[in-house]
Tab-separated table of C-alpha atoms in Angstrom:
chain	number	residue	atom	x	y	z
A	1249	MET	CA	161.035	163.197	46.064
A	1250	GLN	CA	159.766	166.286	47.778
A	1251	VAL	CA	158.103	169.177	45.959
A	1252	GLN	CA	160.097	172.401	46.091
A	1253	SER	CA	158.724	175.790	45.193
A	1254	VAL	CA	160.441	177.457	42.223
A	1255	PRO	CA	161.390	181.113	42.829
A	1256	LEU	CA	159.508	183.419	40.557
A	1257	GLY	CA	161.358	185.635	38.172
A	1258	SER	CA	161.707	189.342	38.778
A	1259	VAL	CA	160.692	190.263	35.246
A	1260	THR	CA	157.081	191.382	35.163
A	1261	ILE	CA	155.217	190.205	32.104
A	1262	GLY	CA	151.604	190.996	31.688
A	1263	PRO	CA	149.247	192.599	34.240
A	1264	LEU	CA	149.581	192.015	37.980
A	1265	SER	CA	146.202	190.391	38.312
A	1266	TRP	CA	147.191	187.740	35.798
A	1267	ARG	CA	150.464	187.159	37.659
A	1268	ASP	CA	148.837	187.025	41.114
A	1269	GLY	CA	146.193	184.569	39.962
A	1270	THR	CA	148.857	182.299	38.533
A	1271	VAL	CA	150.919	182.487	41.710
A	1272	ARG	CA	147.881	181.604	43.813
A	1273	SER	CA	147.111	178.665	41.539
A	1274	ILE	CA	150.698	177.426	41.854
A	1275	GLN	CA	150.659	177.760	45.657
A	1276	ARG	CA	147.296	176.045	45.908
A	1277	ALA	CA	148.534	173.169	43.760
A	1278	GLU	CA	151.740	172.947	45.813
A	1279	ARG	CA	149.705	172.807	49.037
A	1280	LEU	CA	147.405	170.132	47.698
A	1281	VAL	CA	150.333	168.046	46.521
A	1282	ARG	CA	151.933	168.222	49.957
A	1283	GLN	CA	148.657	167.295	51.684
A	1284	THR	CA	148.164	164.416	49.318
A	1285	ARG	CA	151.693	163.093	49.928
A	1286	ALA	CA	151.256	163.385	53.722
A	1287	GLY	CA	147.900	161.590	53.540
A	1288	ARG	CA	149.342	158.749	51.448
A	1289	SER	CA	152.211	158.359	53.909
A	1290	ARG	CA	149.726	157.914	56.748
A	1291	ILE	CA	147.631	155.517	54.655
A	1292	SER	CA	150.616	153.335	53.786
A	1293	SER	CA	151.685	153.200	57.436
A	1294	SER	CA	148.149	152.300	58.587
A	1295	ALA	CA	147.658	149.760	55.792
A	1296	ALA	CA	150.489	147.731	57.248
A	1297	GLY	CA	148.061	146.630	59.975
A	1298	PHE	CA	145.723	145.067	57.409
A	1299	THR	CA	148.411	143.037	55.659
A	1300	PRO	CA	149.628	139.860	57.407
A	1301	LYS	CA	153.255	139.881	58.487
A	1302	ARG	CA	155.629	137.871	56.364
A	1303	SER	CA	158.894	136.514	57.568
A	1304	GLY	CA	160.699	136.985	54.283
A	1305	GLY	CA	160.199	140.691	53.611
A	1306	THR	CA	159.523	144.193	55.013
A	1307	ALA	CA	156.791	146.704	54.335
A	1308	GLU	CA	157.560	149.220	51.691
A	1309	THR	CA	157.457	152.920	52.440
A	1310	SER	CA	155.101	155.312	50.824
A	1311	GLU	CA	157.908	157.151	49.072
A	1312	ASP	CA	158.903	153.928	47.282
A	1313	LYS	CA	155.348	153.279	46.120
A	1314	ILE	CA	154.767	156.729	44.602
A	1315	PRO	CA	156.612	157.321	41.334
A	1316	GLU	CA	158.437	160.528	40.895
A	1317	GLU	CA	156.478	161.412	37.807
A	1318	GLU	CA	153.339	161.966	39.926
A	1319	CYS	CA	154.882	164.882	41.780
A	1320	GLY	CA	154.680	167.253	38.912
A	1321	GLU	CA	151.273	166.307	37.685
A	1322	GLY	CA	149.313	168.230	40.354
A	1323	ARG	CA	145.628	168.232	39.571
A	1324	ASP	CA	145.777	164.957	37.556
A	1325	CYS	CA	147.304	163.123	40.547
A	1326	ILE	CA	144.518	164.329	42.811
A	1327	CYS	CA	141.851	163.187	40.371
A	1328	GLU	CA	143.492	159.802	39.974
A	1329	ASN	CA	143.610	159.353	43.764
A	1330	LYS	CA	139.949	160.197	43.980
A	1331	MET	CA	139.163	157.576	41.339
A	1332	LEU	CA	141.109	154.843	43.182
A	1333	ARG	CA	139.834	155.668	46.695
A	1334	PRO	CA	137.167	153.240	48.045
A	1335	GLN	CA	133.744	154.570	48.800
A	1336	THR	CA	133.545	153.031	52.292
A	1337	THR	CA	134.478	155.256	55.172
A	1338	GLY	CA	137.249	154.179	57.484
A	1339	ALA	CA	138.834	155.302	60.714
A	1340	THR	CA	140.159	158.831	60.912
A	1341	PHE	CA	143.853	158.925	61.627
A	1342	PRO	CA	145.218	161.724	63.791
A	1343	SER	CA	147.591	164.095	62.067
A	1344	GLY	CA	148.993	167.515	62.419
A	1345	SER	CA	146.216	168.991	60.319
A	1346	GLN	CA	142.801	168.032	61.700
A	1347	ARG	CA	140.842	169.627	58.919
A	1348	THR	CA	140.801	166.675	56.474
A	1349	PRO	CA	139.770	163.162	57.685
A	1350	VAL	CA	141.758	160.468	55.930
A	1351	ALA	CA	140.207	157.041	55.086
A	1352	PRO	CA	142.545	153.968	55.213
A	1353	PHE	CA	143.252	152.063	52.063
A	1354	PRO	CA	142.637	148.311	52.729
A	1355	PRO	CA	144.775	145.664	51.069
A	1356	THR	CA	143.529	143.640	48.123
A	1357	SER	CA	142.903	140.529	50.350
A	1358	LEU	CA	140.654	142.361	52.807
A	1359	ARG	CA	137.578	140.251	52.014
A	1360	GLU	CA	139.531	137.032	52.424
A	1361	GLN	CA	140.999	138.307	55.698
A	1362	CYS	CA	137.563	139.288	57.011
A	1363	ALA	CA	136.147	135.909	56.018
A	1364	GLY	CA	139.066	134.137	57.704
A	1365	ALA	CA	138.629	136.220	60.852
A	1366	SER	CA	134.922	135.437	60.896
A	1367	ALA	CA	135.637	131.742	60.377
A	1368	ALA	CA	138.185	131.844	63.225
A	1369	VAL	CA	135.686	133.525	65.550
A	1370	ALA	CA	132.953	131.073	64.553
A	1371	GLY	CA	135.309	128.098	64.924
A	1372	GLU	CA	136.467	129.241	68.366
A	1373	TYR	CA	132.855	129.722	69.400
A	1374	MET	CA	131.981	126.267	68.090
A	1375	ARG	CA	134.905	124.675	69.922
A	1376	ARG	CA	133.904	126.336	73.153
A	1377	VAL	CA	130.328	125.240	72.536
A	1378	ARG	CA	131.643	121.712	71.956
A	1379	GLU	CA	133.434	121.918	75.318
A	1380	VAL	CA	130.186	122.982	76.953
A	1381	GLU	CA	128.284	120.240	75.135
A	1382	GLY	CA	130.872	117.650	76.158
A	1383	GLN	CA	130.675	118.765	79.767
A	1384	LEU	CA	126.881	118.621	79.678
A	1385	ARG	CA	126.861	115.159	78.114
A	1386	ARG	CA	129.502	113.869	80.544
A	1387	GLN	CA	127.430	115.191	83.412
A	1388	ALA	CA	124.359	113.564	81.870
A	1389	GLY	CA	126.311	110.287	81.731
A	1390	ARG	CA	127.225	110.630	85.408
A	1391	VAL	CA	123.594	111.327	86.233
A	1392	THR	CA	122.543	108.276	84.226
A	1393	GLN	CA	125.106	106.073	85.981
A	1394	GLU	CA	123.930	107.362	89.325
A	1395	GLY	CA	120.354	106.618	88.291
A	1396	ILE	CA	121.371	103.042	87.410
A	1397	LYS	CA	123.042	102.591	90.800
A	1398	LEU	CA	120.050	104.087	92.581
A	1399	GLU	CA	117.746	101.832	90.555
A	1400	ARG	CA	119.784	98.864	91.788
A	1401	GLU	CA	119.334	100.045	95.364
A	1402	ARG	CA	115.624	100.418	94.690
A	1403	GLY	CA	115.559	96.789	93.586
A	1404	HIS	CA	117.287	95.811	96.834
A	1405	LEU	CA	114.702	97.789	98.773
A	1406	GLU	CA	111.834	96.081	96.982
A	1407	ARG	CA	113.354	92.648	97.567
A	1408	MET	CA	113.842	93.483	101.216
A	1409	LEU	CA	110.245	94.652	101.463
A	1410	ARG	CA	109.078	91.391	99.891
A	1411	SER	CA	111.145	89.519	102.451
A	1412	LEU	CA	109.573	91.542	105.262
A	1413	ARG	CA	106.083	90.888	103.917
A	1414	THR	CA	106.909	87.184	103.770
A	1415	ASP	CA	108.146	87.306	107.357
A	1416	LEU	CA	104.978	89.107	108.448
A	1417	THR	CA	102.913	86.395	106.768
A	1418	VAL	CA	105.009	83.723	108.479
A	1419	ASN	CA	104.535	85.506	111.796
A	1420	ARG	CA	100.784	85.650	111.303
A	1421	ARG	CA	100.641	81.978	110.356
A	1422	SER	CA	102.806	81.118	113.371
A	1423	SER	CA	100.434	82.934	115.699
A	1424	GLU	CA	97.435	81.274	114.078
A	1425	GLY	CA	99.123	77.857	114.249
A	1426	ARG	CA	99.811	78.159	117.974
A	1427	THR	CA	96.099	78.733	118.592
A	1428	ARG	CA	95.450	75.139	117.464
A	1429	ARG	CA	96.963	73.653	120.592
A	1430	PRO	CA	94.462	71.173	122.046
A	1431	SER	CA	93.544	71.996	125.640
A	1432	THR	CA	92.479	75.303	127.106
A	1433	ALA	CA	95.535	75.498	129.297
A	1434	GLU	CA	97.813	75.291	126.273
A	1435	THR	CA	96.112	78.163	124.412
A	1436	GLU	CA	96.954	80.722	127.059
A	1437	ARG	CA	99.488	83.356	126.029
A	1438	ASP	CA	103.039	82.466	126.972
A	1439	GLY	CA	106.561	83.686	126.252
A	1440	ALA	CA	106.536	82.404	122.673
A	1441	ASP	CA	103.395	84.410	121.911
A	1442	TYR	CA	105.036	87.500	123.382
A	1443	LEU	CA	108.094	86.940	121.184
A	1444	LEU	CA	105.868	86.614	118.123
A	1445	LEU	CA	104.156	89.887	119.036
A	1446	CYS	CA	107.540	91.625	119.423
A	1447	GLU	CA	108.664	90.218	116.064
A	1448	ARG	CA	105.472	91.498	114.413
A	1449	ARG	CA	106.063	94.994	115.798
A	1450	GLU	CA	109.716	94.934	114.736
A	1451	LEU	CA	108.880	93.812	111.208
A	1452	ALA	CA	106.098	96.391	110.904
A	1453	GLU	CA	108.496	99.154	111.966
A	1454	LEU	CA	111.141	97.972	109.487
A	1455	LYS	CA	108.542	97.775	106.738
A	1456	GLN	CA	107.392	101.321	107.434
A	1457	ASP	CA	110.977	102.667	107.389
A	1458	LEU	CA	111.858	100.879	104.158
A	1459	GLU	CA	108.652	102.042	102.477
A	1460	GLY	CA	109.601	105.623	103.347
A	1461	ALA	CA	113.083	105.030	101.917
A	1462	LEU	CA	111.503	103.547	98.784
A	1463	ARG	CA	109.342	106.648	98.339
A	1464	ASN	CA	112.422	108.862	98.695
A	1465	THR	CA	114.246	106.658	96.182
A	1466	LEU	CA	111.455	106.981	93.625
A	1467	THR	CA	111.408	110.754	94.114
A	1468	GLN	CA	115.187	110.895	93.681
A	1469	LEU	CA	114.980	108.756	90.547
A	1470	GLN	CA	112.466	111.178	89.092
A	1471	ALA	CA	114.776	114.081	89.973
A	1472	LEU	CA	117.723	112.304	88.315
A	1473	GLY	CA	115.657	111.598	85.203
A	1474	GLN	CA	114.525	115.213	85.009
A	1475	SER	CA	118.095	116.438	85.526
A	1476	SER	CA	119.366	114.113	82.786
A	1477	ARG	CA	116.675	115.343	80.383
A	1478	ARG	CA	117.527	118.969	81.139
A	1479	LEU	CA	121.234	118.284	80.580
A	1480	LEU	CA	120.553	116.550	77.273
A	1481	ASP	CA	118.181	119.326	76.203
A	1482	CYS	CA	120.832	121.945	76.966
A	1483	ALA	CA	123.448	119.847	75.172
A	1484	SER	CA	121.173	119.494	72.120
A	1485	GLU	CA	120.491	123.220	72.160
A	1486	ARG	CA	124.231	123.942	72.365
A	1487	ALA	CA	124.941	121.441	69.573
A	1488	ARG	CA	122.910	123.385	67.019
A	1489	VAL	CA	126.038	125.272	65.876
A	1490	LEU	CA	128.238	122.172	65.557
A	1491	GLU	CA	127.033	120.922	62.188
A	1492	LEU	CA	130.010	122.257	60.196
A	1493	LEU	CA	132.658	121.591	62.847
A	1494	PRO	CA	134.509	118.287	62.231
A	1495	HIS	CA	134.545	115.827	65.085
A	1496	SER	CA	138.313	115.477	64.777
A	1497	GLY	CA	138.724	119.134	65.612
A	1498	SER	CA	137.329	118.934	69.099
A	1499	ALA	CA	138.721	121.539	71.394
A	1500	GLY	CA	140.783	121.046	74.526
A	1501	GLY	CA	140.572	118.466	77.261
A	1502	HIS	CA	138.795	118.487	80.546
A	1503	GLY	CA	141.276	120.856	82.115
A	1504	ASN	CA	140.507	123.675	79.655
A	1505	ALA	CA	136.785	123.184	80.197
A	1506	ALA	CA	137.063	124.247	83.808
A	1507	GLN	CA	138.756	127.471	82.745
A	1508	THR	CA	136.224	128.076	79.991
A	1509	PHE	CA	133.260	127.659	82.298
A	1510	THR	CA	134.328	130.214	84.889
A	1511	LYS	CA	132.297	133.049	83.356
A	1512	THR	CA	128.757	132.920	82.090
A	1513	ASP	CA	126.939	135.129	79.647
A	1514	ALA	CA	123.634	134.900	77.832
A	1515	ILE	CA	125.386	135.067	74.438
A	1516	SER	CA	128.510	133.125	75.356
A	1517	PRO	CA	128.979	129.376	74.798
A	1518	PHE	CA	128.493	128.775	78.530
A	1519	THR	CA	125.098	130.292	79.309
A	1520	PRO	CA	123.641	130.821	82.800
A	1521	GLU	CA	121.098	128.117	82.013
A	1522	CYS	CA	123.908	125.603	81.416
A	1523	LYS	CA	125.572	126.634	84.662
A	1524	GLN	CA	122.315	126.273	86.559
A	1525	VAL	CA	121.655	122.858	85.040
A	1526	LEU	CA	125.176	121.653	85.860
A	1527	GLU	CA	124.989	122.904	89.434
A	1528	SER	CA	121.542	121.423	90.010
A	1529	SER	CA	122.639	118.084	88.501
A	1530	THR	CA	125.734	118.033	90.720
A	1531	LEU	CA	123.555	118.697	93.761
A	1532	THR	CA	121.139	115.971	92.665
A	1533	VAL	CA	123.989	113.483	92.195
A	1534	ASN	CA	125.367	114.306	95.644
A	1535	GLN	CA	121.923	113.830	97.160
A	1536	SER	CA	121.632	110.509	95.356
A	1537	LEU	CA	125.023	109.402	96.705
A	1538	LEU	CA	123.968	110.275	100.241
A	1539	LEU	CA	120.633	108.531	99.735
A	1540	ARG	CA	122.358	105.384	98.463
A	1541	GLU	CA	124.623	105.323	101.507
A	1542	ASN	CA	121.599	105.730	103.783
A	1543	ILE	CA	119.724	102.985	101.913
A	1544	ARG	CA	122.693	100.614	102.183
A	1545	GLN	CA	122.962	101.336	105.926
A	1546	MET	CA	119.213	100.891	106.356
A	1547	LEU	CA	119.264	97.607	104.463
A	1548	THR	CA	122.160	96.291	106.550
A	1549	ASN	CA	120.447	97.281	109.802
A	1550	ALA	CA	117.110	95.891	108.598
A	1551	ILE	CA	118.661	92.554	107.681
A	1552	ALA	CA	120.423	92.363	111.054
A	1553	ARG	CA	117.236	93.234	112.956
A	1554	GLN	CA	115.161	90.850	110.841
A	1555	LYS	CA	117.596	88.002	111.456
A	1556	ALA	CA	117.785	88.804	115.159
A	1557	ALA	CA	113.979	88.822	115.513
A	1558	HIS	CA	113.612	85.619	113.489
A	1559	CYS	CA	116.315	83.798	115.452
A	1560	THR	CA	114.904	85.047	118.761
A	1561	VAL	CA	111.428	83.729	117.967
A	1562	ASN	CA	112.819	80.418	116.716
A	1563	ASP	CA	114.966	80.050	119.820
A	1564	GLY	CA	111.957	80.873	121.995
A	1565	LEU	CA	109.833	78.288	120.233
A	1566	VAL	CA	112.589	75.697	120.545
A	1567	LYS	CA	112.889	76.439	124.245
A	1568	LYS	CA	109.126	76.170	124.566
A	1569	ILE	CA	109.235	72.801	122.823
A	1570	ALA	CA	112.036	71.638	125.126
A	1571	GLU	CA	110.052	72.799	128.156
A	1572	THR	CA	106.952	71.015	126.898
A	1573	VAL	CA	108.925	67.846	126.229
A	1574	SER	CA	110.367	67.987	129.751
A	1575	LEU	CA	106.870	68.412	131.191
A	1576	GLN	CA	105.692	65.576	128.975
A	1577	GLN	CA	108.367	63.308	130.393
A	1578	ASN	CA	107.464	64.312	133.947
A	1579	LEU	CA	103.806	63.707	133.172
A	1580	THR	CA	104.628	60.257	131.840
A	1581	VAL	CA	106.507	59.387	135.016
A	1582	MET	CA	103.804	60.787	137.304
A	1583	SER	CA	101.025	59.078	135.381
A	1584	ALA	CA	102.846	55.765	135.800
A	1585	ALA	CA	103.305	56.432	139.537
A	1586	ALA	CA	99.633	57.395	139.876
A	1587	ARG	CA	98.560	54.268	138.057
A	1588	GLN	CA	100.772	52.176	140.357
A	1589	ALA	CA	99.307	53.893	143.448
A	1590	MET	CA	95.829	53.314	142.083
A	1591	PHE	CA	96.477	49.613	141.709
A	1592	ARG	CA	97.934	49.453	145.216
A	1593	LYS	CA	94.956	51.271	146.671
A	1594	GLN	CA	92.656	48.883	144.857
A	1595	ARG	CA	94.374	45.903	146.488
A	1596	GLN	CA	94.080	47.600	149.873
A	1597	ILE	CA	90.392	48.185	149.333
A	1598	ASN	CA	89.935	44.576	148.426
A	1599	CYS	CA	91.634	43.523	151.642
A	1600	ILE	CA	89.518	45.928	153.709
A	1601	ARG	CA	86.362	44.625	152.090
A	1602	HIS	CA	87.395	41.060	152.858
A	1603	SER	CA	88.159	41.957	156.483
A	1604	HIS	CA	84.932	43.877	156.813
A	1605	GLY	CA	83.026	40.918	155.455
A	1606	ARG	CA	84.749	38.544	157.835
A	1607	ALA	CA	84.015	40.871	160.744
A	1608	GLN	CA	80.352	41.030	159.827
A	1609	GLY	CA	80.101	37.272	159.965
A	1610	PRO	CA	77.814	35.063	157.953
A	1611	GLU	CA	74.754	36.446	156.238
A	1612	TYR	CA	72.385	33.803	157.718
A	1613	SER	CA	72.099	32.780	161.335
A	1614	GLY	CA	72.179	29.186	160.341
A	1615	ASP	CA	75.743	29.622	159.140
A	1616	ILE	CA	76.979	30.864	162.533
A	1617	LEU	CA	79.118	28.361	164.290
A	1618	SER	CA	78.147	27.243	167.800
A	1619	ARG	CA	81.299	28.769	169.312
A	1620	GLU	CA	80.426	32.140	167.759
A	1621	LYS	CA	76.894	32.354	169.144
A	1622	LEU	CA	76.340	34.761	172.041
A	1623	ASN	CA	73.780	32.374	173.667
A	1624	ARG	CA	76.169	29.532	173.942
A	1625	PRO	CA	76.194	27.820	177.403
A	1626	LEU	CA	79.500	29.294	178.544
A	1627	VAL	CA	78.352	32.838	177.903
A	1628	GLN	CA	74.987	32.260	179.544
A	1629	VAL	CA	76.657	30.817	182.664
A	1630	TYR	CA	79.088	33.778	182.780
A	1631	GLN	CA	76.318	36.359	182.466
A	1632	ARG	CA	74.233	35.000	185.417
A	1633	HIS	CA	75.650	37.736	187.604
A	1634	PRO	CA	74.920	41.375	186.716
A	1635	GLY	CA	77.756	43.471	185.140
A	1636	THR	CA	79.474	40.508	183.706
A	1637	GLN	CA	78.772	41.342	180.013
A	1638	LEU	CA	81.431	40.148	177.586
A	1639	PRO	CA	82.987	42.892	175.198
A	1640	GLU	CA	82.807	40.591	172.203
A	1641	ALA	CA	79.752	42.170	170.663
A	1642	ALA	CA	81.003	45.732	171.196
A	1643	HIS	CA	84.348	44.916	169.671
A	1644	LEU	CA	82.721	43.383	166.626
A	1645	ILE	CA	80.500	46.408	166.194
A	1646	GLN	CA	83.411	48.851	166.583
A	1647	SER	CA	85.667	46.920	164.216
A	1648	SER	CA	82.932	46.748	161.601
A	1649	ALA	CA	82.433	50.503	161.858
A	1650	VAL	CA	86.147	51.200	161.621
A	1651	LEU	CA	86.563	48.898	158.646
A	1652	LYS	CA	83.606	50.489	156.940
A	1653	GLN	CA	85.072	53.937	157.486
A	1654	CYS	CA	88.457	52.811	156.129
A	1655	LEU	CA	86.738	51.284	153.163
A	1656	MET	CA	84.913	54.508	152.340
A	1657	SER	CA	88.039	56.624	152.680
A	1658	SER	CA	90.055	54.205	150.557
A	1659	GLU	CA	87.413	54.242	147.861
A	1660	ALA	CA	87.476	58.047	147.885
A	1661	GLU	CA	91.266	58.041	147.565
A	1662	LEU	CA	91.034	55.573	144.741
A	1663	ALA	CA	88.560	57.821	142.951
A	1664	ARG	CA	90.888	60.795	143.376
A	1665	LEU	CA	93.802	58.768	142.059
A	1666	GLN	CA	91.785	57.742	139.053
A	1667	ARG	CA	90.799	61.349	138.311
A	1668	ALA	CA	94.411	62.492	138.764
A	1669	CYS	CA	95.623	59.760	136.458
A	1670	LEU	CA	93.059	60.701	133.832
A	1671	GLN	CA	94.056	64.356	134.155
A	1672	LEU	CA	97.725	63.446	133.792
A	1673	LEU	CA	96.966	61.404	130.708
A	1674	ASP	CA	94.894	64.227	129.251
A	1675	ASP	CA	97.638	66.741	130.019
A	1676	LEU	CA	100.180	64.380	128.522
A	1677	HIS	CA	98.111	64.140	125.348
A	1678	GLY	CA	97.866	67.937	125.241
A	1679	LYS	CA	101.625	68.328	125.703
A	1680	ARG	CA	102.273	65.911	122.866
A	1681	ALA	CA	99.903	67.814	120.608
A	1682	ALA	CA	101.478	71.148	121.670
A	1683	VAL	CA	104.932	69.801	120.848
A	1684	ARG	CA	103.708	68.743	117.416
A	1685	VAL	CA	102.116	72.159	116.795
A	1686	ASP	CA	105.186	74.120	117.937
A	1687	ALA	CA	107.505	71.848	115.974
A	1688	GLY	CA	105.338	72.376	112.893
A	1689	VAL	CA	105.479	76.150	113.438
A	1690	VAL	CA	109.273	76.105	113.723
A	1691	ARG	CA	109.577	73.907	110.644
A	1692	MET	CA	107.234	76.189	108.706
A	1693	ARG	CA	109.220	79.283	109.763
A	1694	ARG	CA	112.488	77.726	108.665
A	1695	GLN	CA	111.060	76.611	105.337
A	1696	GLN	CA	109.203	79.810	104.445
A	1697	VAL	CA	112.122	82.172	105.030
A	1698	ASP	CA	113.887	82.502	101.678
A	1699	LYS	CA	117.372	83.871	102.129
A	1700	ARG	CA	117.773	84.427	98.384
A	1701	THR	CA	115.415	87.414	98.519
A	1702	VAL	CA	118.225	89.479	100.070
A	1703	PRO	CA	121.583	90.001	98.292
A	1704	SER	CA	124.431	87.954	99.729
A	1705	PHE	CA	126.767	90.917	100.214
A	1706	LEU	CA	124.135	92.653	102.336
A	1707	GLN	CA	123.712	89.492	104.406
A	1708	GLN	CA	127.483	89.317	104.889
A	1709	GLY	CA	127.552	92.974	105.936
A	1710	ALA	CA	124.736	92.352	108.413
A	1711	SER	CA	126.549	89.278	109.768
A	1712	ARG	CA	129.748	91.279	110.256
A	1713	GLY	CA	127.735	93.998	111.985
A	1714	GLN	CA	126.163	91.460	114.339
A	1715	LEU	CA	129.575	89.881	115.048
A	1716	SER	CA	131.164	93.242	115.868
A	1717	LEU	CA	128.200	94.176	118.047
A	1718	SER	CA	128.444	90.907	119.960
A	1719	CYS	CA	132.194	91.433	120.421
A	1720	VAL	CA	131.560	94.935	121.801
A	1721	GLU	CA	128.925	93.608	124.143
């Protein structure tokens, strides 16, 4: 109901000043009533924003809320409005008259609505913090799993290094064992010694490379441990606001987390520190993956090279043993032939000595037969004329000299045959001892190499690599 001004009567009662003052009072009251009604209309329209929308009803207008009896009360209505108005200042609503700021009238459930809004904001913040915490803990789990895998590779490296140290010890013992060959000729450096030297250099190079990889692995493990601690520290710091949030009310899945973590802010759930920790942990995990691939490749190559060097040395030693055995057989045959020649030469010497003794004649003149004497009657009769000397004496002298010379040369040959036979026997003894030493070295190398020190799947990978390489060659 709108306020309408009542026309004043034309009859003048009392003085003009009394009439004018009354008229001004009426107009002032009418103006205040209109301003009050306009202000309450704006308040009721703005208060609709504070009240939650209900599906079953509509907001009431300000005209319906104000009873008609208040329109005529004037000054009492204004005082009552002042008594009911809250003391807190609100937003100023724009109106046609900008002289009087109007404060909104909140609904009766304003405190509950504010508390609910605060709880909603806090709950949303907690859920986003839970997403960040879950992402941090999942990343920490991935870092931990990567650390476990890298720790396994470190164990493989250490086992491979132990195998290399064992092989170096076997190589050293093999070299020392080959120095115990008997004769001087057998202790000279040969192809087997050169193969042992090459194996020692190869194993030393592999050991140096794997030790460098082991140092890198330990450094990477420390980096993974530090990254995991930083992730867990950030997750614990983020989890400080999750005490009142039930675990069943966890927010969103992994897909929403990626959208939540696009922006960072120092006061947001996803802080720049969390982003930095996640990025550094991802980089560390990628470096660990690359390092594990390099370690696996290095282990496969090391096993292949170790096997190749070991087999090459063993094959060289076996060939050396076969060569020594062949020489031993030839020495046995030649020593038998030399011994046979020595016996034959001894029989020849005996015959020469017998012939030389027969050519010399008897030792005493009394043992000379009459037909052998040079003063026998037939010779004396024949030598009565000059120049008729018989050649018997000269022939005997020449034959004795020739037989003596043959005897001396035969004895010298026999002595040489005896020395050659002794040398052959000595060499044969040395070859037998060398075969025993080399066979002991090969047996020791095959016994000392423990294939269980290296994982079977790495050995299979190395074997496949060697097979493919041989096929390519």
